[in-house]
Amino acid sequence: MSSLIANNIANNAPASLAAVLETSQKFAVLMNQYNCAIMEVETKLKVLDSEFSLKFDRNPIESITSRLKDPLSIINKLKRKGLPISVESLENNLFDIAGLRVVCDFQDDIYILEQLLTQQDDIEVIMRKDYIANPKPNGYRSLHLIIATPVFLTTGKKMMNVEVQFRTIAMDFWASVEHKLKYKKNISEEELISKKLKKCADDLALIDNQMQDIRIEIDSNEKENPNVYSFFDKL
Ligand code: 0O2
């Protein structure tokens, strides 16, 4: 009996090993393409930031971070959505494998950058979720875009999906802390904690507005600098 099993393993091993190797090769190729897409979008954002800084003497982008979704999160998300676990399935069904987070000083800069990025003729907007205009019930705010950007490979051009999350520093602070707290176990008085977090999010949104008003006031007093809004109104 045991020799039968051993024979079976020996006969099947090469085929299954080949399949595993083929899948892992396809996965590595696709992840590299997503990584290239991240580089493309990051460059576009850096170009906008640098031009903006020359024209208006300030940088709208405080920081850009990026990540590729890790394999375990990909598998969990596919499972959660009841989708097949395969390289083809993740490429066709998941839009946030490649992700960039753009943190801005001011809320209005987020929409200016969105406009400047999405009007580029090689960018296609696949999805837009404005959690700034419509915050999540827990207080989460950010602008989420799924865009398709071309990547020029040895085999030719390929459009790749990238998720771009735009946030202010205040929104990012809240989301980072809330994310850490959410995964803490055995929280007693969870409802009260959620209420407090929601209040913090709303307070931070007020501060964001006040800081932006101060900047607008300073901008309008500074006669030498061209007014950024009259420039962007013409776009
Ligand atoms: P990670 O590791 O950050 O990528 P969908 O992607 O459409 O299937 P969902 O949740 O509707 O699922 O997408 P949505 O609303 O666009 O949010 C996706 C990402 O936004 C999350 O990624 C978080 O990064 C962020 N996010 C959304 N809601 C919250 C929130 O309430 N708190 C915090 N801190 N972040 C949030 P992932 O997939 O969770 O993981």
mmCIF file of N, CA, C and O and ligand atoms in Angstrom, residues 67-70 73 77 80-81 93-97 99 101 127 129 131 136-142 144-146 163 165 167 171-172 174-180 182-183, ligand 1:
data_model
loop_
_atom_site.group_PDB
_atom_site.id
_atom_site.type_symbol
_atom_site.label_atom_id
_atom_site.label_comp_id
_atom_site.label_asym_id
_atom_site.label_seq_id
_atom_site.Cartn_x
_atom_site.Cartn_y
_atom_site.Cartn_z
ATOM 1 N N ARG A 67 3.232 50.554 -2.204
ATOM 2 C CA ARG A 67 3.377 49.157 -1.787
ATOM 3 C C ARG A 67 2.725 48.233 -2.816
ATOM 4 O O ARG A 67 1.806 48.632 -3.538
ATOM 5 N N LEU A 68 3.263 47.025 -2.872
ATOM 6 C CA LEU A 68 2.600 45.961 -3.632
ATOM 7 C C LEU A 68 1.870 45.122 -2.601
ATOM 8 O O LEU A 68 2.436 44.815 -1.545
ATOM 9 N N LYS A 69 0.638 44.783 -2.880
ATOM 10 C CA LYS A 69 -0.117 43.967 -1.909
ATOM 11 C C LYS A 69 0.608 42.637 -1.728
ATOM 12 O O LYS A 69 1.052 42.023 -2.713
ATOM 13 N N ASP A 70 0.741 42.187 -0.457
ATOM 14 C CA ASP A 70 1.520 40.951 -0.271
ATOM 15 C C ASP A 70 0.680 39.725 -0.621
ATOM 16 O O ASP A 70 -0.555 39.778 -0.593
ATOM 17 N N SER A 73 -2.278 38.705 1.603
ATOM 18 C CA SER A 73 -3.437 39.621 1.534
ATOM 19 C C SER A 73 -4.196 39.417 0.228
ATOM 20 O O SER A 73 -5.419 39.530 0.192
ATOM 21 N N LYS A 77 -8.043 38.295 0.097
ATOM 22 C CA LYS A 77 -9.045 39.146 -0.561
ATOM 23 C C LYS A 77 -9.817 38.354 -1.621
ATOM 24 O O LYS A 77 -11.034 38.472 -1.724
ATOM 25 N N ARG A 80 -12.181 36.135 0.250
ATOM 26 C CA ARG A 80 -13.279 36.928 0.814
ATOM 27 C C ARG A 80 -14.325 37.250 -0.245
ATOM 28 O O ARG A 80 -15.513 37.255 0.015
ATOM 29 N N LYS A 81 -13.848 37.494 -1.462
ATOM 30 C CA LYS A 81 -14.774 37.868 -2.542
ATOM 31 C C LYS A 81 -15.299 36.644 -3.292
ATOM 32 O O LYS A 81 -15.988 36.797 -4.300
ATOM 33 N N ASN A 93 -9.518 40.818 -11.273
ATOM 34 C CA ASN A 93 -10.518 41.200 -10.271
ATOM 35 C C ASN A 93 -10.047 42.149 -9.183
ATOM 36 O O ASN A 93 -10.870 42.798 -8.540
ATOM 37 N N LEU A 94 -8.744 42.207 -8.935
ATOM 38 C CA LEU A 94 -8.284 43.084 -7.852
ATOM 39 C C LEU A 94 -7.621 44.327 -8.448
ATOM 40 O O LEU A 94 -6.784 44.230 -9.337
ATOM 41 N N PHE A 95 -8.021 45.474 -7.924
ATOM 42 C CA PHE A 95 -7.540 46.736 -8.509
ATOM 43 C C PHE A 95 -6.502 47.430 -7.632
ATOM 44 O O PHE A 95 -6.026 48.503 -7.972
ATOM 45 N N ASP A 96 -6.235 46.834 -6.466
ATOM 46 C CA ASP A 96 -5.336 47.533 -5.533
ATOM 47 C C ASP A 96 -4.062 46.738 -5.265
ATOM 48 O O ASP A 96 -3.494 46.828 -4.178
ATOM 49 N N ILE A 97 -3.611 45.972 -6.255
ATOM 50 C CA ILE A 97 -2.351 45.222 -6.079
ATOM 51 C C ILE A 97 -1.193 46.219 -5.989
ATOM 52 O O ILE A 97 -0.314 46.112 -5.155
ATOM 53 N N GLY A 99 -0.288 50.010 -5.138
ATOM 54 C CA GLY A 99 -0.910 51.130 -4.425
ATOM 55 C C GLY A 99 0.080 52.235 -4.104
ATOM 56 O O GLY A 99 1.236 51.968 -3.764
ATOM 57 N N ARG A 101 0.252 56.008 -1.909
ATOM 58 C CA ARG A 101 -0.430 56.910 -0.978
ATOM 59 C C ARG A 101 0.247 58.271 -1.060
ATOM 60 O O ARG A 101 1.460 58.381 -0.851
ATOM 61 N N MET A 127 -11.974 53.921 -11.500
ATOM 62 C CA MET A 127 -12.895 54.058 -10.373
ATOM 63 C C MET A 127 -12.488 55.250 -9.511
ATOM 64 O O MET A 127 -11.296 55.564 -9.435
ATOM 65 N N LYS A 129 -13.457 56.987 -5.621
ATOM 66 C CA LYS A 129 -14.264 56.999 -4.397
ATOM 67 C C LYS A 129 -13.818 58.195 -3.585
ATOM 68 O O LYS A 129 -12.662 58.233 -3.135
ATOM 69 N N TYR A 131 -13.952 59.719 -0.379
ATOM 70 C CA TYR A 131 -14.286 59.622 1.040
ATOM 71 C C TYR A 131 -13.948 60.921 1.778
ATOM 72 O O TYR A 131 -13.933 60.940 3.004
ATOM 73 N N LYS A 136 -16.397 57.841 5.358
ATOM 74 C CA LYS A 136 -16.995 56.577 5.806
ATOM 75 C C LYS A 136 -17.652 56.812 7.175
ATOM 76 O O LYS A 136 -17.246 57.727 7.899
ATOM 77 N N PRO A 137 -18.641 55.996 7.562
ATOM 78 C CA PRO A 137 -19.333 56.211 8.856
ATOM 79 C C PRO A 137 -18.363 56.272 10.043
ATOM 80 O O PRO A 137 -18.625 56.969 11.021
ATOM 81 N N ASN A 138 -17.212 55.592 9.963
ATOM 82 C CA ASN A 138 -16.260 55.631 11.094
ATOM 83 C C ASN A 138 -15.408 56.902 11.098
ATOM 84 O O ASN A 138 -14.628 57.135 12.008
ATOM 85 N N GLY A 139 -15.529 57.733 10.041
ATOM 86 C CA GLY A 139 -14.779 58.989 9.993
ATOM 87 C C GLY A 139 -13.631 58.973 8.996
ATOM 88 O O GLY A 139 -12.963 59.990 8.789
ATOM 89 N N TYR A 140 -13.383 57.818 8.375
ATOM 90 C CA TYR A 140 -12.264 57.697 7.418
ATOM 91 C C TYR A 140 -12.438 58.655 6.239
ATOM 92 O O TYR A 140 -13.497 58.729 5.640
ATOM 93 N N ARG A 141 -11.380 59.410 5.960
ATOM 94 C CA ARG A 141 -11.383 60.334 4.817
ATOM 95 C C ARG A 141 -10.166 60.092 3.933
ATOM 96 O O ARG A 141 -9.060 59.919 4.444
ATOM 97 N N SER A 142 -10.345 60.125 2.652
ATOM 98 C CA SER A 142 -9.279 59.990 1.639
ATOM 99 C C SER A 142 -9.960 60.042 0.282
ATOM 100 O O SER A 142 -11.144 59.723 0.181
ATOM 101 N N HIS A 144 -9.840 58.084 -3.153
ATOM 102 C CA HIS A 144 -9.278 56.869 -3.764
ATOM 103 C C HIS A 144 -9.531 56.881 -5.268
ATOM 104 O O HIS A 144 -10.674 57.039 -5.697
ATOM 105 N N LEU A 145 -8.464 56.703 -6.025
ATOM 106 C CA LEU A 145 -8.619 56.580 -7.480
ATOM 107 C C LEU A 145 -8.029 55.246 -7.910
ATOM 108 O O LEU A 145 -6.962 54.860 -7.428
ATOM 109 N N ILE A 146 -8.726 54.571 -8.805
ATOM 110 C CA ILE A 146 -8.092 53.452 -9.505
ATOM 111 C C ILE A 146 -7.853 53.965 -10.920
ATOM 112 O O ILE A 146 -8.811 54.348 -11.609
ATOM 113 N N GLU A 163 -3.894 51.759 -7.635
ATOM 114 C CA GLU A 163 -4.748 52.523 -6.717
ATOM 115 C C GLU A 163 -3.937 53.687 -6.158
ATOM 116 O O GLU A 163 -2.823 53.488 -5.670
ATOM 117 N N GLN A 165 -4.240 56.648 -3.345
ATOM 118 C CA GLN A 165 -5.000 57.232 -2.225
ATOM 119 C C GLN A 165 -4.397 58.599 -1.917
ATOM 120 O O GLN A 165 -3.201 58.696 -1.638
ATOM 121 N N ARG A 167 -4.507 61.868 0.605
ATOM 122 C CA ARG A 167 -4.953 62.279 1.953
ATOM 123 C C ARG A 167 -4.195 63.512 2.387
ATOM 124 O O ARG A 167 -3.075 63.748 1.928
ATOM 125 N N MET A 171 -5.577 63.548 7.801
ATOM 126 C CA MET A 171 -6.318 62.315 7.453
ATOM 127 C C MET A 171 -5.412 61.096 7.575
ATOM 128 O O MET A 171 -5.840 60.018 7.996
ATOM 129 N N ASP A 172 -4.146 61.267 7.178
ATOM 130 C CA ASP A 172 -3.198 60.156 7.210
ATOM 131 C C ASP A 172 -2.881 59.763 8.655
ATOM 132 O O ASP A 172 -2.815 58.577 8.984
ATOM 133 N N TRP A 174 -4.856 60.155 11.222
ATOM 134 C CA TRP A 174 -6.018 59.451 11.765
ATOM 135 C C TRP A 174 -6.068 58.008 11.241
ATOM 136 O O TRP A 174 -6.239 57.067 12.014
ATOM 137 N N ALA A 175 -5.899 57.835 9.922
ATOM 138 C CA ALA A 175 -6.035 56.498 9.319
ATOM 139 C C ALA A 175 -4.958 55.546 9.842
ATOM 140 O O ALA A 175 -5.238 54.375 10.099
ATOM 141 N N SER A 176 -3.733 56.061 10.029
ATOM 142 C CA SER A 176 -2.656 55.187 10.522
ATOM 143 C C SER A 176 -2.942 54.724 11.939
ATOM 144 O O SER A 176 -2.797 53.544 12.256
ATOM 145 N N VAL A 177 -3.358 55.670 12.777
ATOM 146 C CA VAL A 177 -3.605 55.298 14.180
ATOM 147 C C VAL A 177 -4.834 54.392 14.267
ATOM 148 O O VAL A 177 -4.806 53.349 14.937
ATOM 149 N N GLU A 178 -5.881 54.740 13.531
ATOM 150 C CA GLU A 178 -7.105 53.932 13.571
ATOM 151 C C GLU A 178 -6.824 52.505 13.084
ATOM 152 O O GLU A 178 -7.334 51.542 13.638
ATOM 153 N N HIS A 179 -5.980 52.402 12.054
ATOM 154 C CA HIS A 179 -5.633 51.090 11.506
ATOM 155 C C HIS A 179 -4.942 50.233 12.563
ATOM 156 O O HIS A 179 -5.246 49.055 12.730
ATOM 157 N N LYS A 180 -4.041 50.864 13.326
ATOM 158 C CA LYS A 180 -3.329 50.109 14.374
ATOM 159 C C LYS A 180 -4.295 49.715 15.491
ATOM 160 O O LYS A 180 -4.252 48.598 15.986
ATOM 161 N N LYS A 182 -7.523 49.294 15.346
ATOM 162 C CA LYS A 182 -8.558 48.352 14.889
ATOM 163 C C LYS A 182 -8.145 46.911 15.071
ATOM 164 O O LYS A 182 -8.962 46.054 15.319
ATOM 165 N N TYR A 183 -6.836 46.657 14.920
ATOM 166 C CA TYR A 183 -6.369 45.275 14.991
ATOM 167 C C TYR A 183 -5.983 44.842 16.401
ATOM 168 O O TYR A 183 -5.530 43.747 16.606
HETATM 169 P P1 0O2 B 1 -4.122 47.843 2.505
HETATM 170 O O1 0O2 B 1 -3.079 46.991 3.075
HETATM 171 O O2 0O2 B 1 -4.139 49.239 3.062
HETATM 172 O O3 0O2 B 1 -4.177 47.808 1.024
HETATM 173 P P2 0O2 B 1 -12.357 46.944 -2.368
HETATM 174 O O4 0O2 B 1 -10.861 47.194 -2.498
HETATM 175 O O5 0O2 B 1 -13.188 47.898 -3.173
HETATM 176 O O6 0O2 B 1 -12.711 45.533 -2.565
HETATM 177 P P3 0O2 B 1 -12.970 48.409 -0.069
HETATM 178 O O7 0O2 B 1 -12.603 48.159 1.351
HETATM 179 O O8 0O2 B 1 -14.384 48.835 -0.312
HETATM 180 O O9 0O2 B 1 -12.632 47.120 -0.867
HETATM 181 O O10 0O2 B 1 -12.026 49.478 -0.708
HETATM 182 P P4 0O2 B 1 -11.825 50.966 -0.253
HETATM 183 O O11 0O2 B 1 -13.000 51.462 0.508
HETATM 184 O O12 0O2 B 1 -11.451 51.683 -1.493
HETATM 185 O O13 0O2 B 1 -10.625 50.871 0.789
HETATM 186 C C1 0O2 B 1 -9.458 50.188 0.518
HETATM 187 C C2 0O2 B 1 -8.271 50.748 1.297
HETATM 188 O O14 0O2 B 1 -8.561 52.039 1.848
HETATM 189 C C3 0O2 B 1 -7.872 49.909 2.479
HETATM 190 O O15 0O2 B 1 -6.968 48.954 2.037
HETATM 191 C C4 0O2 B 1 -7.196 50.927 3.394
HETATM 192 O O16 0O2 B 1 -5.886 51.214 2.936
HETATM 193 C C5 0O2 B 1 -8.038 52.146 3.179
HETATM 194 N N1 0O2 B 1 -9.194 52.215 4.088
HETATM 195 C C6 0O2 B 1 -10.489 52.103 3.734
HETATM 196 N N2 0O2 B 1 -11.279 52.250 4.807
HETATM 197 C C7 0O2 B 1 -10.484 52.459 5.863
HETATM 198 C C8 0O2 B 1 -10.730 52.696 7.259
HETATM 199 O O17 0O2 B 1 -11.855 52.719 7.734
HETATM 200 N N3 0O2 B 1 -9.627 52.885 8.049
HETATM 201 C C9 0O2 B 1 -8.356 52.867 7.558
HETATM 202 N N4 0O2 B 1 -7.364 53.065 8.403
HETATM 203 N N5 0O2 B 1 -8.093 52.636 6.244
HETATM 204 C C10 0O2 B 1 -9.139 52.441 5.416
HETATM 205 P P5 0O2 B 1 -6.932 47.494 2.669
HETATM 206 O O18 0O2 B 1 -7.447 46.542 1.645
HETATM 207 O O19 0O2 B 1 -7.617 47.462 3.993
HETATM 208 O O20 0O2 B 1 -5.450 47.143 2.931
#
